[in-house]
């Protein structure tokens, strides 16, 4: 019997699911807005909200807990130096999930998850090697 059906399993093992949400949380902290499937975005909300709460606490133990989950010291630094102070007065509700239609290939429902009061300049920042326009032609 499948007791305690509180979270979705996404047809993945526990370790795979944990790694997937760690990667999605890294991407969201880095870019402050990402597009993924709607169920993943809805489940990612609780992961990221807990990380921002750790960033608001700001002590060493919270920093170590965040590093254990995110596994990227630079993003944890951003979490504690930028996002924590930004939401210091807000009591929860740091992210929003917007519906974004359906994916072309498999008709999966897509969603955009973003931080409330996000920095629009962070979107797409350091997302990989950039090719100048002259080289693409």
PDB file of C-alpha atoms in Angstrom:
ATOM      1  CA  UNK A   1       0.000   0.000   0.000  1.00  0.00           C
ATOM      2  CA  UNK A   2       1.222   3.460  -0.865  1.00  0.00           C
ATOM      3  CA  UNK A   3       0.680   5.423   2.339  1.00  0.00           C
ATOM      4  CA  UNK A   4       1.370   9.129   2.781  1.00  0.00           C
ATOM      5  CA  UNK A   5       0.916  10.338  -0.798  1.00  0.00           C
ATOM      6  CA  UNK A   6       1.975  13.876   0.014  1.00  0.00           C
ATOM      7  CA  UNK A   7       4.422  14.436  -2.849  1.00  0.00           C
ATOM      8  CA  UNK A   8       4.666  13.384  -6.473  1.00  0.00           C
ATOM      9  CA  UNK A   9       7.191  10.692  -7.415  1.00  0.00           C
ATOM     10  CA  UNK A  10       7.743  11.700 -11.071  1.00  0.00           C
ATOM     11  CA  UNK A  11       8.582   8.039 -11.914  1.00  0.00           C
ATOM     12  CA  UNK A  12      12.037   8.518 -10.358  1.00  0.00           C
ATOM     13  CA  UNK A  13      13.886   7.039  -7.426  1.00  0.00           C
ATOM     14  CA  UNK A  14      14.273   9.047  -4.223  1.00  0.00           C
ATOM     15  CA  UNK A  15      17.915   9.854  -5.028  1.00  0.00           C
ATOM     16  CA  UNK A  16      17.081  10.959  -8.567  1.00  0.00           C
ATOM     17  CA  UNK A  17      14.204  13.129  -7.346  1.00  0.00           C
ATOM     18  CA  UNK A  18      16.408  14.725  -4.684  1.00  0.00           C
ATOM     19  CA  UNK A  19      19.121  15.498  -7.263  1.00  0.00           C
ATOM     20  CA  UNK A  20      16.553  16.805  -9.756  1.00  0.00           C
ATOM     21  CA  UNK A  21      15.104  19.280  -7.255  1.00  0.00           C
ATOM     22  CA  UNK A  22      18.603  20.329  -6.158  1.00  0.00           C
ATOM     23  CA  UNK A  23      19.447  21.102  -9.800  1.00  0.00           C
ATOM     24  CA  UNK A  24      16.173  22.954 -10.360  1.00  0.00           C
ATOM     25  CA  UNK A  25      16.717  24.955  -7.160  1.00  0.00           C
ATOM     26  CA  UNK A  26      20.233  25.866  -8.336  1.00  0.00           C
ATOM     27  CA  UNK A  27      18.876  27.070 -11.665  1.00  0.00           C
ATOM     28  CA  UNK A  28      16.117  29.090 -10.000  1.00  0.00           C
ATOM     29  CA  UNK A  29      18.501  30.757  -7.547  1.00  0.00           C
ATOM     30  CA  UNK A  30      20.912  31.554 -10.388  1.00  0.00           C
ATOM     31  CA  UNK A  31      18.426  32.854 -12.969  1.00  0.00           C
ATOM     32  CA  UNK A  32      15.523  33.816 -10.676  1.00  0.00           C
ATOM     33  CA  UNK A  33      13.082  32.499 -13.301  1.00  0.00           C
ATOM     34  CA  UNK A  34      12.984  29.092 -14.980  1.00  0.00           C
ATOM     35  CA  UNK A  35      10.562  27.200 -17.183  1.00  0.00           C
ATOM     36  CA  UNK A  36       9.787  23.566 -16.429  1.00  0.00           C
ATOM     37  CA  UNK A  37       6.769  21.287 -16.343  1.00  0.00           C
ATOM     38  CA  UNK A  38       3.940  22.531 -14.163  1.00  0.00           C
ATOM     39  CA  UNK A  39       4.013  19.668 -11.603  1.00  0.00           C
ATOM     40  CA  UNK A  40       7.777  20.043 -11.145  1.00  0.00           C
ATOM     41  CA  UNK A  41       7.387  23.796 -10.691  1.00  0.00           C
ATOM     42  CA  UNK A  42       4.666  23.288  -8.083  1.00  0.00           C
ATOM     43  CA  UNK A  43       6.792  20.825  -6.104  1.00  0.00           C
ATOM     44  CA  UNK A  44       9.927  22.960  -6.466  1.00  0.00           C
ATOM     45  CA  UNK A  45       8.126  25.804  -4.668  1.00  0.00           C
ATOM     46  CA  UNK A  46       8.402  24.164  -1.249  1.00  0.00           C
ATOM     47  CA  UNK A  47      12.096  23.312  -1.757  1.00  0.00           C
ATOM     48  CA  UNK A  48      13.051  26.860  -2.713  1.00  0.00           C
ATOM     49  CA  UNK A  49      10.877  28.515  -0.066  1.00  0.00           C
ATOM     50  CA  UNK A  50      12.708  26.532   2.623  1.00  0.00           C
ATOM     51  CA  UNK A  51      16.065  27.568   1.150  1.00  0.00           C
ATOM     52  CA  UNK A  52      15.075  31.253   1.174  1.00  0.00           C
ATOM     53  CA  UNK A  53      14.000  30.880   4.793  1.00  0.00           C
ATOM     54  CA  UNK A  54      17.478  29.533   5.558  1.00  0.00           C
ATOM     55  CA  UNK A  55      18.897  32.554   3.725  1.00  0.00           C
ATOM     56  CA  UNK A  56      16.812  34.865   5.885  1.00  0.00           C
ATOM     57  CA  UNK A  57      18.163  33.231   9.057  1.00  0.00           C
ATOM     58  CA  UNK A  58      21.700  33.877   7.882  1.00  0.00           C
ATOM     59  CA  UNK A  59      23.640  31.988  10.562  1.00  0.00           C
ATOM     60  CA  UNK A  60      26.402  29.444  10.008  1.00  0.00           C
ATOM     61  CA  UNK A  61      24.203  26.420  10.645  1.00  0.00           C
ATOM     62  CA  UNK A  62      21.644  27.630   8.071  1.00  0.00           C
ATOM     63  CA  UNK A  63      24.457  28.218   5.561  1.00  0.00           C
ATOM     64  CA  UNK A  64      25.749  24.683   6.064  1.00  0.00           C
ATOM     65  CA  UNK A  65      22.244  23.257   5.662  1.00  0.00           C
ATOM     66  CA  UNK A  66      21.815  25.179   2.395  1.00  0.00           C
ATOM     67  CA  UNK A  67      25.205  24.013   1.072  1.00  0.00           C
ATOM     68  CA  UNK A  68      24.234  20.420   1.883  1.00  0.00           C
ATOM     69  CA  UNK A  69      21.144  20.792  -0.273  1.00  0.00           C
ATOM     70  CA  UNK A  70      22.288  23.077  -3.110  1.00  0.00           C
ATOM     71  CA  UNK A  71      25.954  21.920  -3.318  1.00  0.00           C
ATOM     72  CA  UNK A  72      27.194  25.165  -4.902  1.00  0.00           C
ATOM     73  CA  UNK A  73      28.920  27.662  -2.624  1.00  0.00           C
ATOM     74  CA  UNK A  74      28.508  30.597  -5.044  1.00  0.00           C
ATOM     75  CA  UNK A  75      24.748  30.125  -5.252  1.00  0.00           C
ATOM     76  CA  UNK A  76      24.507  29.777  -1.474  1.00  0.00           C
ATOM     77  CA  UNK A  77      26.408  33.063  -1.212  1.00  0.00           C
ATOM     78  CA  UNK A  78      23.811  34.667  -3.496  1.00  0.00           C
ATOM     79  CA  UNK A  79      21.040  33.064  -1.449  1.00  0.00           C
ATOM     80  CA  UNK A  80      22.366  34.535   1.799  1.00  0.00           C
ATOM     81  CA  UNK A  81      23.687  37.883   0.515  1.00  0.00           C
ATOM     82  CA  UNK A  82      21.010  38.836  -2.028  1.00  0.00           C
ATOM     83  CA  UNK A  83      17.821  36.804  -1.640  1.00  0.00           C
ATOM     84  CA  UNK A  84      17.768  36.587   2.159  1.00  0.00           C
ATOM     85  CA  UNK A  85      17.906  40.363   2.726  1.00  0.00           C
ATOM     86  CA  UNK A  86      15.493  40.970  -0.187  1.00  0.00           C
ATOM     87  CA  UNK A  87      12.749  38.932   1.504  1.00  0.00           C
ATOM     88  CA  UNK A  88      13.608  39.815   5.111  1.00  0.00           C
ATOM     89  CA  UNK A  89      10.222  41.441   5.763  1.00  0.00           C
ATOM     90  CA  UNK A  90       8.137  38.960   3.730  1.00  0.00           C
ATOM     91  CA  UNK A  91       6.560  36.061   5.633  1.00  0.00           C
ATOM     92  CA  UNK A  92       6.653  33.334   3.001  1.00  0.00           C
ATOM     93  CA  UNK A  93       5.404  33.373  -0.565  1.00  0.00           C
ATOM     94  CA  UNK A  94       8.779  34.095  -2.173  1.00  0.00           C
ATOM     95  CA  UNK A  95       7.957  32.358  -5.471  1.00  0.00           C
ATOM     96  CA  UNK A  96       5.090  32.259  -7.941  1.00  0.00           C
ATOM     97  CA  UNK A  97       4.138  29.630 -10.496  1.00  0.00           C
ATOM     98  CA  UNK A  98       2.555  30.750 -13.756  1.00  0.00           C
ATOM     99  CA  UNK A  99       1.050  28.470 -16.370  1.00  0.00           C
ATOM    100  CA  UNK A 100       2.832  28.646 -19.715  1.00  0.00           C
ATOM    101  CA  UNK A 101       0.850  26.494 -22.117  1.00  0.00           C
ATOM    102  CA  UNK A 102       1.831  23.039 -23.331  1.00  0.00           C
ATOM    103  CA  UNK A 103       5.114  21.641 -24.630  1.00  0.00           C
ATOM    104  CA  UNK A 104       5.243  21.049 -28.376  1.00  0.00           C
ATOM    105  CA  UNK A 105       6.610  17.489 -28.367  1.00  0.00           C
ATOM    106  CA  UNK A 106       4.551  15.665 -25.750  1.00  0.00           C
ATOM    107  CA  UNK A 107       1.840  18.186 -24.810  1.00  0.00           C
ATOM    108  CA  UNK A 108       3.061  18.339 -21.206  1.00  0.00           C
ATOM    109  CA  UNK A 109       1.731  21.301 -19.217  1.00  0.00           C
ATOM    110  CA  UNK A 110       4.507  23.864 -18.771  1.00  0.00           C
ATOM    111  CA  UNK A 111       4.959  26.441 -16.064  1.00  0.00           C
ATOM    112  CA  UNK A 112       7.224  29.325 -15.178  1.00  0.00           C
ATOM    113  CA  UNK A 113       8.467  29.521 -11.610  1.00  0.00           C
ATOM    114  CA  UNK A 114      10.009  32.815 -10.556  1.00  0.00           C
ATOM    115  CA  UNK A 115      10.856  34.816  -7.480  1.00  0.00           C
ATOM    116  CA  UNK A 116       8.465  37.569  -6.485  1.00  0.00           C
ATOM    117  CA  UNK A 117      10.231  40.944  -6.941  1.00  0.00           C
ATOM    118  CA  UNK A 118      12.911  39.213  -9.008  1.00  0.00           C
ATOM    119  CA  UNK A 119      15.914  40.825 -10.663  1.00  0.00           C
ATOM    120  CA  UNK A 120      15.123  40.766 -14.389  1.00  0.00           C
ATOM    121  CA  UNK A 121      18.832  41.082 -15.246  1.00  0.00           C
ATOM    122  CA  UNK A 122      19.593  37.676 -13.676  1.00  0.00           C
ATOM    123  CA  UNK A 123      17.588  35.739 -16.291  1.00  0.00           C
ATOM    124  CA  UNK A 124      19.924  33.833 -18.610  1.00  0.00           C
ATOM    125  CA  UNK A 125      23.025  35.100 -16.824  1.00  0.00           C
ATOM    126  CA  UNK A 126      26.011  32.716 -17.068  1.00  0.00           C
ATOM    127  CA  UNK A 127      23.849  30.072 -18.691  1.00  0.00           C
ATOM    128  CA  UNK A 128      26.638  28.693 -20.845  1.00  0.00           C
ATOM    129  CA  UNK A 129      28.944  29.691 -23.651  1.00  0.00           C
ATOM    130  CA  UNK A 130      27.620  32.549 -25.721  1.00  0.00           C
ATOM    131  CA  UNK A 131      28.221  32.724 -29.449  1.00  0.00           C
ATOM    132  CA  UNK A 132      28.478  36.182 -31.037  1.00  0.00           C
ATOM    133  CA  UNK A 133      25.910  36.884 -33.769  1.00  0.00           C
ATOM    134  CA  UNK A 134      28.594  37.056 -36.489  1.00  0.00           C
ATOM    135  CA  UNK A 135      29.748  33.473 -35.861  1.00  0.00           C
ATOM    136  CA  UNK A 136      26.284  31.920 -36.109  1.00  0.00           C
ATOM    137  CA  UNK A 137      25.825  32.858 -39.785  1.00  0.00           C
TER     138      UNK A 137
END
